[in-house]
Amino acid sequence: MGSIVALVIIVLVFVVLAKLVRVVPQGYEWTVERFGKYIRTLSPGLHFLIPVMYGIGRKMNMMEQVLDVPSQDVITKDNAVVRVDGVVFYQVLDAAKAAYEVANLQQAALALVMTNIRTVLGSMDLDESLSQRDAINAKLLKVVDEATHPWGVKVNRIEIKDIAPPRDLIDSMARQMKAEREKRANILEAEGFRQAAILKAEGEKQSVILAAEGEKEAAFRAAEARERSAEAEAKATSMVSEAIANGNVNALNYFVANKYVEALKEMANSPNQKMLLLPMEATGILGSLAGIAELAKESLGQQQEKIAARRTPPTIS
């Protein structure tokens, strides 16, 4: 009988010592209750509590935790049904609030996130929900963090993992994307043809302008050459006339012979002339030239007689 009492006393001593000494592991905080009422929070380390009077209320994990958001069907603003899932990263900052302000922290946070996902995606079109995932994450983070702040919780990140439209909608989007790409390809091809046509027209324009400039320059050069030729011919005629006036008959012979030879050359090169009957003998040409020279001499003699008559003073009878 005494041994049984001693054994009971030893067991009670171990139980009291176990209730008296409390060791809180790193990354956790425990709440202390006195007769069921919250008193204080134990930080990581060794603590001593009076058994029966004080007890441990909640053991809160203070490390950052991950909460998976299950997939759910969401109707977008344009009545498209998509399946959405995500993940939430949160951390308990106040163990007492997290323990006593909400009954089930994870369940409450999960319900809050799922509800706000439906709210945010329901206010956006399908194209916006697929292309603006960062904006969706930012909106969800702001709303959920504000809602969980009274619980002593800090929501660090909310990430939408997947947004999956129905299969028929995916096929429609693929056809739309293909048509859009073909449209852009046709536009780029047409733009290339347009630029090629513009460049070709510009090249032809420049070619015509350069050709016109060349013709203008050639006409100017030809006119200048004709002008110089006319000046030279006029000068030669003037010199011949002056030589004739001075009594030089050879100058007239040269001028007439030169014109005669040029006329023969033009008549010979003419395509409309089939046969020419001309005095081609040198003696005939010289005879003609001699006749012209005699006429020139007579004309020159008459002019000299007239000049002499004008210079001779009249006789006084």
Coordinates of C-alpha atoms in Angstrom, one line a residue:
M1 CA 0.0 0.0 0.0
G2 CA 2.8 2.4 0.8
S3 CA 4.6 1.7 -2.5
I4 CA 1.4 2.5 -4.4
V5 CA 1.1 5.9 -2.6
A6 CA 4.7 6.6 -3.3
L7 CA 4.3 5.8 -7.0
V8 CA 1.3 8.1 -7.2
I9 CA 3.2 10.9 -5.5
I10 CA 6.1 10.4 -8.0
V11 CA 3.7 10.6 -11.0
L12 CA 2.1 13.8 -9.6
V13 CA 5.5 15.3 -9.2
F14 CA 6.4 14.6 -12.8
V15 CA 3.1 16.0 -14.0
V16 CA 3.5 19.2 -11.9
L17 CA 7.1 19.6 -13.2
A18 CA 5.8 19.1 -16.8
K19 CA 3.1 21.8 -16.3
L20 CA 5.6 24.1 -14.5
V21 CA 8.3 24.1 -17.2
R22 CA 7.3 25.2 -20.7
V23 CA 9.7 25.4 -23.7
V24 CA 8.4 27.3 -26.7
P25 CA 10.2 26.3 -30.0
Q26 CA 11.6 28.8 -32.4
G27 CA 9.1 30.2 -34.9
Y28 CA 6.1 29.8 -32.5
E29 CA 4.4 31.8 -29.9
W30 CA 2.0 30.4 -27.2
T31 CA -0.8 32.2 -25.5
V32 CA -1.2 31.9 -21.7
E33 CA -4.6 31.7 -20.1
R34 CA -5.5 32.0 -16.4
F35 CA -8.6 30.1 -15.7
G36 CA -9.5 30.3 -19.4
K37 CA -8.8 34.1 -19.8
Y38 CA -5.9 35.3 -22.0
I39 CA -3.1 36.8 -20.0
R40 CA 0.0 37.1 -22.1
T41 CA 2.0 35.5 -24.9
L42 CA 5.1 33.3 -24.5
S43 CA 8.0 33.9 -27.0
P44 CA 10.4 31.1 -28.0
G45 CA 12.5 29.9 -25.0
L46 CA 12.1 28.5 -21.5
H47 CA 9.2 29.6 -19.3
F48 CA 7.7 28.6 -16.0
L49 CA 4.0 28.5 -15.3
I50 CA 2.1 27.6 -12.1
P51 CA 0.1 24.5 -12.8
V52 CA -3.7 24.5 -12.6
M53 CA -3.8 28.3 -12.3
Y54 CA -2.1 29.0 -15.7
G55 CA -2.4 27.0 -18.9
I56 CA -1.4 27.1 -22.6
G57 CA -4.2 28.5 -24.8
R58 CA -3.1 28.5 -28.5
K59 CA 0.2 27.5 -30.1
M60 CA 0.5 29.9 -33.0
N61 CA 2.9 29.4 -35.9
M62 CA 4.6 32.8 -36.5
M63 CA 6.5 31.7 -39.7
E64 CA 5.3 32.6 -43.2
Q65 CA 2.8 30.0 -44.3
V66 CA 1.4 29.0 -47.7
L67 CA -2.3 28.4 -48.3
D68 CA -3.4 26.7 -51.5
V69 CA -6.6 28.1 -53.1
P70 CA -8.6 25.3 -54.8
S71 CA -9.8 25.9 -58.4
Q72 CA -13.2 27.4 -58.8
D73 CA -15.5 28.5 -61.6
V74 CA -15.6 32.2 -62.1
I75 CA -17.9 34.2 -64.5
T76 CA -16.2 37.2 -66.1
K77 CA -17.8 40.5 -67.1
D78 CA -18.5 39.2 -70.6
N79 CA -20.2 36.0 -69.3
A80 CA -17.2 33.7 -69.9
V81 CA -16.7 30.9 -67.5
V82 CA -13.1 30.2 -66.4
R83 CA -11.5 28.0 -63.8
V84 CA -9.1 29.8 -61.4
D85 CA -6.8 28.7 -58.7
G86 CA -4.1 30.4 -56.7
V87 CA -1.8 30.5 -53.7
V88 CA -1.6 32.8 -50.7
F89 CA 1.5 33.6 -48.6
Y90 CA 0.7 35.0 -45.2
Q91 CA 2.3 35.4 -41.8
V92 CA 0.9 35.8 -38.2
L93 CA 2.2 39.0 -36.6
D94 CA 0.0 39.1 -33.5
A95 CA -0.5 35.7 -31.9
A96 CA -3.3 36.8 -29.6
K97 CA -5.4 38.4 -32.3
A98 CA -4.9 35.4 -34.6
A99 CA -5.9 33.1 -31.8
Y100 CA -8.9 34.9 -30.4
E101 CA -10.2 37.3 -33.2
V102 CA -11.1 34.5 -35.6
A103 CA -12.1 30.9 -34.9
N104 CA -10.3 29.2 -37.8
L105 CA -7.7 31.4 -39.4
Q106 CA -6.9 29.3 -42.5
Q107 CA -10.5 28.6 -43.3
A108 CA -11.4 32.3 -42.9
A109 CA -8.5 33.5 -45.1
L110 CA -9.3 30.8 -47.7
A111 CA -12.9 31.9 -47.9
L112 CA -11.9 35.5 -48.1
V113 CA -9.5 34.9 -51.0
M114 CA -11.9 32.8 -53.0
T115 CA -14.7 35.4 -52.6
N116 CA -12.5 38.3 -53.7
I117 CA -11.2 36.3 -56.7
R118 CA -14.8 36.0 -57.9
T119 CA -15.3 39.7 -57.3
V120 CA -12.2 40.9 -59.1
L121 CA -12.5 38.6 -62.1
G122 CA -16.2 39.3 -62.3
S123 CA -15.5 43.0 -63.0
M124 CA -13.1 42.2 -65.9
D125 CA -13.5 41.0 -69.4
L126 CA -12.0 37.6 -70.4
D127 CA -9.2 39.3 -72.4
E128 CA -8.3 41.5 -69.4
S129 CA -8.3 38.6 -67.0
L130 CA -5.9 36.6 -69.2
S131 CA -3.5 39.5 -69.9
Q132 CA -3.6 41.5 -66.6
R133 CA -2.7 38.8 -64.1
D134 CA -0.4 41.2 -62.2
A135 CA -3.2 43.7 -61.8
I136 CA -5.5 40.9 -60.5
N137 CA -2.9 39.9 -57.9
A138 CA -2.4 43.5 -56.8
K139 CA -6.1 44.0 -56.3
L140 CA -6.6 40.8 -54.4
L141 CA -3.6 41.5 -52.2
K142 CA -4.9 44.9 -51.2
V143 CA -8.4 43.8 -50.4
V144 CA -7.4 40.6 -48.5
D145 CA -4.6 42.3 -46.6
E146 CA -7.0 45.0 -45.4
A147 CA -9.6 42.4 -44.4
T148 CA -7.2 40.2 -42.4
H149 CA -5.4 43.1 -40.6
P150 CA -7.8 42.9 -37.6
W151 CA -6.8 39.2 -37.2
G152 CA -3.1 40.1 -36.7
V153 CA -2.2 38.6 -40.0
K154 CA -0.1 40.1 -42.8
V155 CA -0.8 38.8 -46.3
N156 CA 2.5 39.1 -48.2
R157 CA 1.5 37.8 -51.7
I158 CA -1.4 36.4 -53.6
E159 CA -0.6 34.7 -56.9
I160 CA -3.1 33.4 -59.4
K161 CA -1.6 30.1 -60.7
D162 CA -3.9 29.3 -63.6
I163 CA -6.9 30.8 -65.4
A164 CA -8.3 28.1 -67.7
P165 CA -11.2 29.0 -70.1
P166 CA -13.4 26.3 -71.5
R167 CA -12.1 24.2 -74.4
D168 CA -14.4 25.6 -77.0
L169 CA -13.4 29.1 -75.9
I170 CA -9.7 28.2 -76.2
D171 CA -10.3 26.9 -79.8
S172 CA -12.2 30.2 -80.7
M173 CA -9.3 32.2 -79.2
A174 CA -6.8 30.2 -81.2
R175 CA -8.8 30.8 -84.5
Q176 CA -9.0 34.5 -83.6
M177 CA -5.3 34.7 -82.9
K178 CA -4.6 33.0 -86.2
A179 CA -6.9 35.3 -88.1
E180 CA -5.3 38.3 -86.4
R181 CA -1.8 37.1 -87.4
E182 CA -2.8 36.5 -91.0
K183 CA -4.4 40.0 -91.0
R184 CA -1.1 41.5 -89.7
A185 CA 0.8 39.5 -92.3
N186 CA -1.4 40.7 -95.1
I187 CA -1.1 44.3 -93.9
L188 CA 2.7 44.0 -93.8
E189 CA 2.7 42.5 -97.2
A190 CA 0.5 45.2 -98.7
E191 CA 2.6 47.8 -97.0
G192 CA 5.7 46.3 -98.6
F193 CA 4.0 46.4 -102.0
R194 CA 3.0 50.0 -101.4
Q195 CA 6.5 51.0 -100.4
A196 CA 7.9 49.2 -103.4
A197 CA 5.5 50.9 -105.7
I198 CA 6.3 54.3 -104.2
L199 CA 10.0 53.7 -104.5
K200 CA 9.5 52.5 -108.1
A201 CA 7.5 55.6 -109.0
E202 CA 10.1 57.8 -107.3
G203 CA 12.8 56.2 -109.3
E204 CA 10.8 56.6 -112.6
K205 CA 10.2 60.2 -111.7
Q206 CA 13.8 60.9 -111.0
S207 CA 14.7 59.1 -114.2
V208 CA 12.3 61.3 -116.2
I209 CA 13.6 64.4 -114.5
L210 CA 17.2 63.5 -115.2
A211 CA 16.3 62.6 -118.9
A212 CA 14.5 66.0 -119.2
E213 CA 17.5 67.7 -117.7
G214 CA 19.8 65.9 -120.1
E215 CA 17.6 66.8 -123.1
K216 CA 17.5 70.4 -121.9
E217 CA 21.2 70.5 -121.5
A218 CA 21.7 68.8 -124.9
A219 CA 19.3 71.3 -126.6
F220 CA 21.1 74.2 -124.9
R221 CA 24.5 72.8 -126.1
A222 CA 23.1 72.3 -129.6
A223 CA 21.6 75.8 -129.7
E224 CA 24.9 77.2 -128.4
A225 CA 26.8 75.2 -131.1
R226 CA 24.4 76.5 -133.8
E227 CA 24.8 80.0 -132.5
R228 CA 28.6 79.7 -132.5
S229 CA 28.4 78.2 -136.0
A230 CA 26.2 81.0 -137.2
E231 CA 28.5 83.6 -135.6
A232 CA 31.5 81.9 -137.3
E233 CA 29.7 81.8 -140.7
A234 CA 28.6 85.4 -140.3
K235 CA 32.2 86.4 -139.4
A236 CA 33.5 84.4 -142.4
T237 CA 31.0 86.1 -144.7
S238 CA 31.9 89.5 -143.3
M239 CA 35.6 88.7 -143.8
V240 CA 34.9 87.5 -147.4
S241 CA 32.8 90.6 -148.1
E242 CA 35.6 92.8 -146.7
A243 CA 38.2 91.0 -148.8
I244 CA 36.0 91.4 -152.0
A245 CA 35.6 95.1 -151.2
N246 CA 39.3 95.4 -151.0
G247 CA 39.7 93.7 -154.4
N248 CA 40.7 90.2 -153.3
V249 CA 38.9 88.0 -155.8
N250 CA 40.4 84.7 -154.4
A251 CA 38.4 85.1 -151.2
L252 CA 35.2 85.1 -153.3
N253 CA 36.4 82.1 -155.2
Y254 CA 37.1 80.2 -152.0
F255 CA 33.7 81.2 -150.5
V256 CA 31.7 80.1 -153.6
A257 CA 33.7 76.9 -154.0
N258 CA 33.2 76.0 -150.4
K259 CA 29.4 76.5 -150.6
Y260 CA 29.4 74.6 -153.9
V261 CA 31.1 71.6 -152.4
E262 CA 28.8 71.6 -149.4
A263 CA 25.8 71.7 -151.7
L264 CA 27.1 68.7 -153.6
K265 CA 27.6 66.8 -150.3
E266 CA 24.1 67.5 -149.1
M267 CA 22.6 66.4 -152.4
A268 CA 24.7 63.3 -152.4
N269 CA 23.6 62.3 -148.9
S270 CA 19.9 63.0 -149.4
P271 CA 17.9 59.7 -149.2
N272 CA 15.3 61.1 -151.7
Q273 CA 17.8 61.6 -154.5
K274 CA 18.2 58.6 -156.6
M275 CA 20.4 60.1 -159.5
L276 CA 22.4 63.2 -159.8
L277 CA 23.5 64.9 -163.1
L278 CA 26.2 67.3 -162.1
P279 CA 29.4 68.6 -163.7
M280 CA 31.7 66.5 -161.6
E281 CA 34.9 67.3 -163.6
A282 CA 37.3 69.5 -161.9
T283 CA 37.6 71.7 -165.0
G284 CA 33.8 72.2 -165.0
I285 CA 33.9 73.3 -161.4
L286 CA 36.9 75.5 -162.0
G287 CA 35.1 77.0 -165.1
S288 CA 32.1 77.8 -163.1
L289 CA 34.2 79.3 -160.4
A290 CA 36.1 81.3 -163.0
G291 CA 32.9 82.7 -164.4
I292 CA 31.8 83.7 -161.0
A293 CA 35.2 85.3 -160.4
E294 CA 34.8 87.3 -163.7
L295 CA 31.4 88.6 -162.5
A296 CA 33.0 89.5 -159.2
K297 CA 35.8 91.4 -161.1
E298 CA 33.3 93.3 -163.2
S299 CA 31.3 94.2 -160.1
L300 CA 34.4 95.3 -158.3
G301 CA 35.5 97.4 -161.3
Q302 CA 32.2 99.1 -161.4
Q303 CA 32.3 99.9 -157.7
Q304 CA 35.8 101.3 -158.1
E305 CA 34.8 103.5 -161.0
K306 CA 31.9 104.8 -159.0
I307 CA 34.2 105.6 -156.1
A308 CA 36.7 107.3 -158.3
A309 CA 33.9 109.4 -159.9
R310 CA 32.7 110.5 -156.6
R311 CA 36.2 111.5 -155.5
T312 CA 37.1 113.4 -158.8
P313 CA 36.2 117.1 -158.4
P314 CA 34.0 118.6 -161.2
T315 CA 35.8 120.7 -163.9
I316 CA 35.1 124.4 -164.1
S317 CA 34.6 125.6 -167.7

